[in-house]
Amino acid sequence: MSQAKAEKPGWAEVARAMGQRKTGFMALFGFASGLPFSLFLGTLYAWLSEAEVDLETMGVFSLIGLAYAFQFIWSPLVDKVDIPAFRRLGKRKQWIVPMQLVLGTILVTLSVLEPKSQLGWFSLLAGIGALASATQDIAINAWRIDVADEKATLDILSTVYQMGYRLAALVGGAFGLIIAARIGWPETYMLMGVILLAIGAAGLFAPDTQREAASSIGPSAEDLAEFYKPGELRAEVRNKFLWQVIALWAWALLILGIFMVRALGGFIPMLPVYEFAILGSERVLDFNWLLGMFPLGPEGRPDPTEFTAKMGPMIIAATIILPAIIAARLHKRKSDGQDVIAVGEDVSAMKFGALDHLYRALLVPLVEFVGRLGWSLVLILALVLTYRICDAIWGTFAYPFYLGELNYTNDEVAFASKFFGVGAIIAGLALGGYMLTVMGRMLTLTLGALLAALTNLLYADLAIGGMYMQAASDAVGFSALINFIAPFGSEGLPRLTFTIMFENLAIGIAGAAYIAWLSSIVSKKYAAVQYALLSSLTLLIGTLGRGALGEMIEDQGYFDVFVLTTFIGLIAVVLCLAEWMRESRFGAKSGVVTPEPAAQPAE
């Protein structure tokens, strides 16, 4: 067999990658990432409902989902700070393993609490669990990017991660409900906690990259000394821009903090009013307008969806867009040689301080990202905002469409979307992984976007009766198969299952390609921060568009909405083609191809 033939991509290459030790741990970490999300933001509501917890309180529990949407805010901490007792585990595992152990312990502890009578502790632990889960996700995504190599490729690891994540959603969701009906909720959460504790123990043996710094916490003096070499920006210039970013992020944290306290029923006193005179004219500085920024729900508490829709764009601007502009200004000054340290200039009197640490954690990843990608970043952000928008927005209205508009039963929807649908997603992910290996990342990304967009037309057909989907299902014998394995279903169940199958296959292919592409454009050195920023945009954009989409459904019906989401998806296809051209010309990592040394994993 020739060398060229041996290296031909295909199922053999996929099989070799699947046999790698890293791939096995990626599956475990993907499962550990998806299980808490399902248990805290899905299955938990079923337990609370059975415990007769009121709807108002359950609404407050949805607030813990903000931890996932705004995880980028503390991603610099995960990227740059070492945990003294766990540092020897490795750069990423020092965060992954403790978070998994914390999550397992929380789930076991929840199993011995009574939700209604011990709701305070229950809420606190669920909130801590969501924070630990989001923190684990930051570290796992960075780990995947760090340890990828020519055998366990980034494309395969990204696909396997999603397979584990989707399998966990099935175990924590549908299977969790089935298990709870037979052994009880406390026992179910006890079992899930033990599973996470076992994964945390197994994670001790996963490969990882090591910190380069010699200190136990944070960067070494040698790392910080890089900022005082000739050609680097002067400290006073860096600090001026750093304070601007700190102010923006502090404002975002203040808004989120006030919202959380008010939503949980906490009392926030009236903020101070300052009176002062400017040029003999009296002025009043009143900060109480902050308290009026939170739309109140019917129970007098801030509504999470309305808050995200109203304040989400402002928070995105304050934490991502404006800091990116500031980073671009810093990069331009350095590139133009403005305000930089001159050759031979004496910097021996300069001392490293807290601002140097903050600059390295907050601004350096952004400066690197903007400097490496340049104006290409605009294209990348546009693609991030549109690629998954169809299924991100549509997910909220799926059950109202199935149950309310189409009048399917709960059992039929559970069969089509949970059991058959999840299997279709996993099959799509497997197919997407194969396509990535054989066809390449950008072609798979573009085809995934096209397929995901066109499947909206399948739902448009369902919205007006499903004539074409029923005919297609009958023609290929799919209707007979579904009627055989699901005799409880109505005559319309085959076309619903047929539609969901094709949509989820497309979602699997698109998801595998999207995560692989997103992972490929970030720097390994700053993977945690850069990936968290981009993935948070993907989460937030769906939330921000749901209000407008819901209003459109009420005014014009589902058919027009599915046609609209198809066109939005086609915009993503055009952007994929533009990104494909950019990468063909410049490379995935930068506007100018610059090789980046990769950290070697510690086996």
XYZ file of C-alpha atoms in Angstrom:
603
model
C 0.000 0.000 0.000
C 1.395 3.386 -0.983
C 1.988 6.159 1.516
C -0.528 8.388 -0.233
C -3.134 5.697 -0.078
C -2.453 4.966 3.557
C -2.988 8.568 4.482
C -6.165 8.971 2.445
C -8.822 10.401 4.764
C -11.907 8.338 5.496
C -13.416 5.998 8.040
C -10.000 4.465 8.781
C -8.699 7.849 9.904
C -11.827 8.389 11.987
C -11.342 4.952 13.572
C -7.699 5.748 14.415
C -8.736 9.026 16.028
C -11.505 7.331 17.988
C -8.971 4.901 19.403
C -6.855 7.661 20.928
C -6.759 8.114 24.698
C -7.560 11.809 24.348
C -10.700 11.023 22.370
C -12.011 8.780 25.135
C -11.518 11.486 27.737
C -13.124 14.003 25.374
C -16.261 11.846 25.327
C -16.243 11.737 29.138
C -15.736 15.486 29.440
C -18.477 16.149 26.878
C -20.839 13.986 28.919
C -19.793 15.781 32.118
C -20.459 19.099 30.397
C -23.950 18.222 29.166
C -25.281 16.416 32.249
C -25.353 19.375 34.709
C -26.899 21.667 32.080
C -29.726 19.179 31.586
C -30.198 18.552 35.306
C -30.149 22.206 36.419
C -32.065 23.795 33.522
C -34.448 21.023 32.507
C -35.116 18.006 34.684
C -34.987 20.053 37.873
C -38.269 21.774 36.953
C -40.023 18.401 36.819
C -38.812 17.640 40.347
C -39.912 21.074 41.583
C -43.323 20.631 39.951
C -43.790 17.263 41.632
C -42.764 18.849 44.951
C -45.522 21.482 44.401
C -43.116 24.425 44.263
C -44.975 27.448 42.869
C -44.385 28.674 39.318
C -43.016 32.020 40.485
C -40.197 30.309 42.345
C -39.493 28.014 39.410
C -39.223 31.086 37.226
C -36.473 32.367 39.489
C -34.569 29.116 38.937
C -34.281 29.987 35.257
C -31.907 32.758 36.340
C -29.136 30.231 36.863
C -29.017 29.896 33.075
C -27.364 33.327 32.982
C -24.196 31.616 34.248
C -23.858 29.895 30.874
C -24.709 32.982 28.810
C -22.226 35.255 30.603
C -19.457 32.777 31.384
C -16.975 34.859 29.396
C -16.931 37.405 32.243
C -14.838 35.137 34.482
C -13.108 33.197 31.703
C -9.844 35.197 32.234
C -9.749 33.800 35.766
C -9.923 30.249 34.432
C -7.331 31.010 31.772
C -4.680 32.730 33.882
C -5.110 31.822 37.555
C -3.790 28.570 39.001
C -5.430 26.719 41.895
C -2.559 26.021 44.314
C -3.717 22.598 45.485
C -4.575 21.395 41.972
C -1.951 23.084 39.793
C 0.059 19.913 39.318
C -2.921 18.319 37.519
C -2.249 20.512 34.482
C -3.249 23.809 32.970
C -6.911 22.877 32.322
C -7.475 19.843 34.554
C -6.796 21.956 37.644
C -10.191 23.559 36.870
C -11.995 20.634 35.232
C -11.543 17.986 37.919
C -12.442 20.193 40.946
C -15.544 21.509 39.164
C -16.673 17.959 38.383
C -16.169 16.950 41.994
C -18.069 20.035 43.168
C -20.924 19.275 40.761
C -21.091 15.642 41.851
C -21.145 16.685 45.510
C -23.884 19.261 44.865
C -26.089 16.727 43.069
C -25.630 14.213 45.895
C -26.433 16.943 48.450
C -29.563 17.987 46.539
C -30.734 14.389 46.743
C -30.968 14.585 50.540
C -32.826 17.923 50.571
C -36.574 18.489 50.327
C -37.201 21.115 47.634
C -40.232 22.805 49.158
C -39.235 22.951 52.829
C -35.527 23.577 52.192
C -35.885 25.801 49.138
C -33.238 28.295 50.290
C -30.466 25.724 50.373
C -31.848 24.097 47.252
C -31.684 27.400 45.328
C -28.206 28.240 46.613
C -26.772 24.860 45.649
C -28.415 24.954 42.212
C -26.936 28.407 41.595
C -23.455 27.300 42.694
C -23.845 24.216 40.530
C -24.655 26.322 37.456
C -21.579 28.486 38.073
C -19.401 25.388 38.519
C -20.879 23.854 35.370
C -20.250 26.980 33.276
C -16.694 27.195 34.670
C -16.126 23.550 33.788
C -17.308 24.274 30.231
C -14.747 27.084 29.859
C -11.916 24.769 30.895
C -13.132 21.785 28.844
C -13.392 23.845 25.658
C -9.856 25.141 26.225
C -8.609 21.598 26.996
C -9.991 20.331 23.688
C -8.113 23.012 21.785
C -4.901 22.495 23.777
C -4.533 18.718 23.427
C -5.585 18.320 19.771
C -2.866 16.872 17.537
C -2.469 15.119 14.201
C -3.934 11.860 15.567
C -6.710 13.143 17.834
C -7.569 16.030 15.545
C -9.466 19.113 16.603
C -12.302 18.191 14.240
C -12.723 14.716 15.738
C -12.398 15.944 19.336
C -15.033 18.618 18.679
C -17.389 16.018 17.227
C -16.847 13.569 20.085
C -17.392 16.378 22.602
C -20.813 17.088 21.124
C -21.684 13.395 21.038
C -20.959 13.130 24.741
C -22.875 16.346 25.402
C -25.957 15.164 23.481
C -25.867 11.742 25.126
C -25.772 13.459 28.524
C -28.808 15.553 27.537
C -30.681 12.328 26.810
C -29.544 10.679 30.068
C -30.296 13.746 32.189
C -33.527 14.518 30.346
C -35.686 11.720 28.998
C -33.949 8.877 30.864
C -33.880 10.977 34.015
C -37.659 11.309 33.902
C -38.069 7.566 33.321
C -35.711 6.665 36.171
C -37.325 9.176 38.557
C -40.770 7.666 37.897
C -39.456 4.334 39.132
C -36.960 5.065 41.902
C -37.764 8.663 42.872
C -36.139 12.054 42.326
C -33.698 11.957 45.262
C -32.324 8.626 44.121
C -32.084 9.857 40.514
C -30.047 12.920 41.470
C -27.929 10.771 43.788
C -27.141 8.494 40.837
C -26.279 11.431 38.571
C -24.024 12.885 41.265
C -22.153 9.609 41.634
C -21.642 9.500 37.842
C -20.067 12.976 37.882
C -17.878 12.081 40.860
C -16.680 9.011 38.944
C -15.907 11.125 35.861
C -14.014 13.584 38.078
C -11.922 10.712 39.453
C -11.293 9.354 35.950
C -10.332 12.853 34.768
C -7.264 12.698 37.004
C -5.687 10.410 34.405
C -6.482 12.567 31.356
C -3.575 14.156 29.434
C -3.137 17.905 29.727
C -0.730 20.739 29.005
C 1.328 22.198 31.834
C 1.654 25.764 33.015
C 4.817 27.454 31.829
C 4.905 29.751 34.842
C 6.869 28.710 37.876
C 4.646 30.468 40.428
C 1.773 28.727 42.171
C -0.751 31.422 41.319
C -0.871 33.520 38.164
C 1.913 34.435 35.732
C 5.576 34.599 36.663
C 7.686 37.753 36.796
C 9.286 36.585 33.534
C 5.866 36.582 31.845
C 5.101 40.102 33.046
C 8.572 41.305 32.036
C 7.481 40.799 28.417
C 5.405 43.979 28.751
C 8.534 46.068 29.507
C 10.648 45.134 26.517
C 11.460 47.603 23.717
C 8.545 47.962 21.329
C 5.914 47.227 23.972
C 3.388 49.878 24.972
C 4.220 52.045 27.939
C 2.585 51.080 31.205
C 0.671 54.356 31.573
C -0.907 53.899 28.120
C -1.805 50.282 28.784
C -3.294 51.163 32.143
C -5.442 53.945 30.705
C -7.137 51.559 28.309
C -7.226 48.825 30.925
C -9.220 51.039 33.287
C -11.746 51.596 30.508
C -12.237 47.841 30.107
C -12.406 47.348 33.881
C -15.104 50.022 34.083
C -17.128 48.354 31.318
C -16.893 44.890 32.867
C -17.603 46.261 36.360
C -20.749 47.933 35.028
C -21.886 44.631 33.496
C -21.249 42.784 36.766
C -23.103 45.485 38.737
C -26.138 45.222 36.463
C -26.138 41.426 36.664
C -25.677 41.540 40.437
C -28.561 43.955 41.012
C -30.780 41.931 38.705
C -30.021 38.648 40.474
C -30.666 40.087 43.932
C -33.927 41.738 42.882
C -35.107 38.641 41.033
C -34.442 36.442 44.046
C -36.568 38.736 46.180
C -33.691 40.499 47.886
C -33.997 44.079 49.069
C -31.881 46.712 47.340
C -32.038 50.056 49.136
C -32.387 53.303 47.264
C -29.052 54.252 45.809
C -27.462 57.545 46.905
C -28.288 60.884 45.364
C -25.423 63.372 45.172
C -25.865 67.131 44.926
C -23.023 69.334 43.761
C -22.429 72.642 42.035
C -20.714 73.216 38.669
C -19.970 76.836 37.740
C -22.493 78.028 40.293
C -25.278 75.788 38.931
C -26.754 73.042 41.108
C -26.461 69.503 39.731
C -27.951 66.240 40.959
C -26.382 62.820 40.356
C -29.014 60.144 40.944
C -28.082 56.483 40.440
C -31.573 55.122 41.109
C -32.249 54.951 37.378
C -30.333 51.663 37.566
C -33.237 50.110 39.476
C -35.616 51.041 36.686
C -33.626 49.131 34.060
C -35.162 45.783 34.933
C -38.584 44.935 33.406
C -40.819 43.408 36.079
C -42.828 40.229 35.562
C -46.415 39.654 36.750
C -45.241 38.797 40.257
C -43.297 42.024 40.682
C -39.916 40.405 40.042
C -37.628 41.079 37.073
C -38.361 38.834 34.114
C -35.229 36.944 32.915
C -36.268 36.859 29.256
C -37.157 40.552 29.180
C -33.958 41.409 31.009
C -31.835 39.498 28.520
C -33.675 41.049 25.569
C -33.387 44.608 26.936
C -30.041 44.569 28.694
C -28.342 41.764 26.760
C -27.242 43.971 23.829
C -25.871 46.585 26.235
C -23.977 43.949 28.207
C -22.588 42.452 24.989
C -21.478 45.912 23.901
C -19.846 46.598 27.282
C -18.099 43.255 27.638
C -17.222 42.291 24.057
C -17.698 44.977 21.408
C -16.255 48.011 23.201
C -13.325 46.049 24.716
C -12.604 44.715 21.199
C -12.483 48.296 19.893
C -10.166 49.244 22.753
C -7.959 46.241 21.955
C -7.854 47.319 18.301
C -6.694 50.813 19.321
C -3.960 49.318 21.496
C -2.793 47.046 18.694
C -2.702 49.939 16.229
C -0.646 52.102 18.580
C 1.843 49.326 19.094
C 2.005 48.554 15.353
C 2.544 52.251 14.551
C 5.249 52.550 17.202
C 3.290 55.107 19.229
C 3.776 55.279 23.012
C 6.150 52.310 23.005
C 9.268 51.664 25.078
C 12.363 52.765 23.173
C 15.420 50.598 22.594
C 17.901 51.121 25.396
C 15.386 52.816 27.667
C 15.972 52.058 31.338
C 12.995 50.128 32.748
C 14.757 48.671 35.767
C 12.796 50.904 38.141
C 9.460 49.582 36.919
C 7.718 47.164 39.254
C 5.168 44.582 38.295
C 1.819 45.234 39.925
C -1.815 44.211 39.970
C -2.552 46.197 36.812
C 0.000 44.141 34.887
C -1.769 40.965 35.979
C -5.165 42.395 35.007
C -3.852 43.587 31.661
C -2.485 40.128 30.912
C -5.766 38.443 31.891
C -8.308 40.848 30.382
C -6.794 42.728 27.485
C -3.955 40.622 26.098
C -6.288 37.860 24.773
C -8.392 40.506 23.027
C -5.371 42.372 21.651
C -3.975 39.095 20.304
C -7.319 38.170 18.747
C -7.888 41.557 17.110
C -4.263 41.911 16.040
C -4.146 38.444 14.508
C -7.448 38.627 12.645
C -7.721 42.336 11.879
C -10.787 43.297 9.850
C -11.508 39.589 9.355
C -12.902 39.681 12.879
C -15.991 41.503 11.547
C -16.722 38.595 9.206
C -16.089 36.058 11.957
C -18.424 37.812 14.412
C -21.126 38.055 11.744
C -20.833 34.311 11.117
C -20.908 33.542 14.850
C -24.069 35.626 15.248
C -25.939 33.977 12.355
C -24.715 30.385 12.030
C -26.770 28.817 14.845
C -29.471 31.470 15.098
C -32.171 29.360 13.432
C -32.169 26.469 15.897
C -31.183 28.732 18.829
C -34.308 30.883 18.428
C -36.599 28.091 17.274
C -35.908 25.805 20.238
C -38.092 27.845 22.613
C -41.131 27.548 20.343
C -40.742 23.868 19.426
C -43.097 22.466 22.047
C -45.797 25.143 21.531
C -45.624 24.284 17.818
C -45.805 20.519 18.307
C -48.372 20.474 21.103
C -50.397 23.620 20.494
C -50.311 24.259 16.759
C -50.113 20.651 15.493
C -51.960 19.045 18.454
C -49.589 16.135 18.994
C -49.625 14.375 22.377
C -46.814 14.488 24.940
C -45.933 10.859 24.216
C -45.700 11.496 20.487
C -43.502 14.552 20.935
C -41.267 12.720 23.429
C -40.838 9.826 20.984
C -40.102 12.024 17.975
C -37.901 14.692 19.596
C -36.285 13.017 22.584
C -35.657 9.419 21.609
C -35.662 9.391 17.821
C -34.487 13.005 17.576
C -31.482 12.644 19.876
C -30.442 9.514 18.000
C -30.638 11.504 14.752
C -28.438 14.257 16.208
C -25.808 11.743 17.292
C -25.939 10.166 13.818
C -25.577 13.657 12.324
C -22.566 14.338 14.526
C -20.961 11.068 13.417
C -21.645 11.952 9.780
C -20.335 15.466 10.404
C -17.126 14.062 11.883
C -16.640 11.873 8.828
C -17.340 14.806 6.492
C -14.809 16.937 8.367
C -12.186 14.247 7.838
C -12.956 13.592 4.171
C -14.256 16.928 2.844
C -12.518 19.428 5.088
C -13.735 21.883 7.684
C -14.996 24.764 5.543
C -16.931 22.663 3.015
C -18.600 20.791 5.891
C -19.323 24.076 7.662
C -20.947 25.514 4.525
C -22.983 22.395 3.758
C -24.077 22.219 7.396
C -25.327 25.798 7.245
C -27.192 25.098 4.005
C -28.830 21.916 5.317
C -29.796 23.587 8.622
C -31.377 26.475 6.723
C -33.331 24.271 4.305
C -34.789 22.081 7.065
C -36.819 25.115 8.130
C -38.798 24.615 4.919
C -39.712 21.126 6.143
C -41.303 22.699 9.205
C -42.996 25.275 6.975
C -44.669 22.341 5.211
C -45.767 20.893 8.561
C -47.268 24.269 9.490
C -49.646 24.077 6.502
C -50.590 20.421 6.854
C -47.430 18.450 6.108
C -48.607 17.077 2.756
C -45.115 16.833 1.239
C -43.491 15.427 4.373
C -46.195 12.768 4.665
C -45.789 11.814 1.000
C -41.983 11.558 1.358
C -42.301 9.505 4.537
C -44.756 7.123 2.854
C -42.651 6.820 -0.296
C -39.511 5.586 1.480
C -41.353 3.269 3.866
C -40.590 5.426 6.901
C -44.283 5.724 7.843
C -44.655 1.945 8.005
C -41.573 1.691 10.220
C -42.811 4.335 12.689
C -46.298 2.816 12.819
C -44.675 -0.499 13.691
C -42.339 0.708 16.460
C -44.746 3.355 17.846
C -48.266 1.889 17.618
C -49.540 4.497 20.103
C -49.035 7.340 17.637
C -51.491 9.124 15.377
C -51.355 8.962 11.597
C -49.383 12.237 11.636
C -46.563 10.909 13.846
C -44.457 9.572 10.909
C -44.278 12.975 9.193
C -43.367 14.710 12.462
C -40.646 12.150 13.188
C -39.452 12.299 9.567
C -39.115 16.082 9.769
C -37.360 16.065 13.157
C -35.007 13.342 11.917
C -33.814 15.415 8.966
C -33.564 18.584 11.029
C -31.515 16.871 13.721
C -29.249 15.209 11.173
C -28.589 18.680 9.752
C -28.070 20.123 13.247
C -25.570 17.346 14.003
C -23.552 17.990 10.848
C -23.669 21.771 11.334
C -22.861 21.486 15.037
C -19.812 19.278 14.481
C -18.464 21.654 11.837
C -19.267 24.816 13.801
C -17.549 23.749 17.030
C -14.517 22.558 15.055
C -14.327 25.854 13.142
C -14.826 27.955 16.272
C -12.064 26.012 18.012
C -9.725 26.481 15.051
C -9.790 30.291 14.978
C -8.796 30.884 18.612
C -5.256 30.943 19.904
C -4.164 27.991 22.021
C -2.442 30.415 24.352
C -5.682 32.286 25.107
C -8.203 29.575 24.244
C -10.339 29.852 27.401
C -11.088 33.575 27.054
C -11.418 33.749 23.272
C -13.590 30.656 22.936
C -15.808 31.707 25.858
C -16.395 35.097 24.228
C -17.405 33.601 20.888
C -19.557 30.805 22.309
C -21.359 33.248 24.624
C -22.326 35.325 21.597
C -23.841 32.184 20.094
C -25.936 31.618 23.232
C -27.031 35.207 23.669
C -28.130 35.952 20.124
C -30.823 33.276 20.239
C -32.199 34.651 23.489
C -32.262 38.203 22.170
C -34.262 37.248 19.083
C -36.969 35.185 20.768
C -39.171 38.092 21.771
C -39.431 39.425 18.217
C -39.933 35.922 16.807
C -42.694 35.164 19.310
C -44.491 38.350 18.323
C -44.166 37.430 14.645
C -45.632 33.974 15.326
C -48.657 35.565 16.988
C -49.143 38.073 14.167
C -48.334 36.017 11.061
C -48.220 32.359 12.060
C -45.539 29.672 11.977
C -45.309 29.310 8.187
C -44.012 32.847 7.628
C -41.585 32.455 10.540
C -40.062 29.290 9.061
C -39.629 31.018 5.697
C -37.894 33.923 7.477
C -35.534 31.639 9.429
C -34.677 29.893 6.160
C -33.491 33.196 4.680
C -31.526 33.972 7.872
C -29.859 30.593 7.520
C -28.982 31.334 3.896
C -27.229 34.514 5.059
C -25.028 32.247 7.181
C -24.272 30.177 4.059
C -23.059 33.307 2.245
C -20.909 34.234 5.251
C -19.472 30.698 5.299
C -18.431 31.098 1.666
C -16.787 34.436 2.498
C -14.946 32.874 5.453
C -13.898 29.966 3.240
C -12.359 32.422 0.791
C -10.609 34.254 3.643
C -9.123 31.057 5.038
C -8.048 29.889 1.588
C -6.184 33.154 1.151
C -4.816 33.829 4.627
C -5.279 30.709 6.749
C -7.700 29.920 9.562
C -5.721 31.571 12.324
C -4.926 34.976 10.927
C -5.090 37.580 8.236
C -1.434 36.714 7.633
C -0.368 33.145 8.227
C 1.844 33.106 11.315
C 2.832 29.768 12.825
C 2.051 29.430 16.492
C 4.011 27.098 18.748
C 1.764 24.535 20.379
C 2.141 23.430 23.971
C 3.013 19.779 24.264
C 0.593 17.650 26.241
C 1.836 15.872 29.297
C 0.988 12.253 28.741
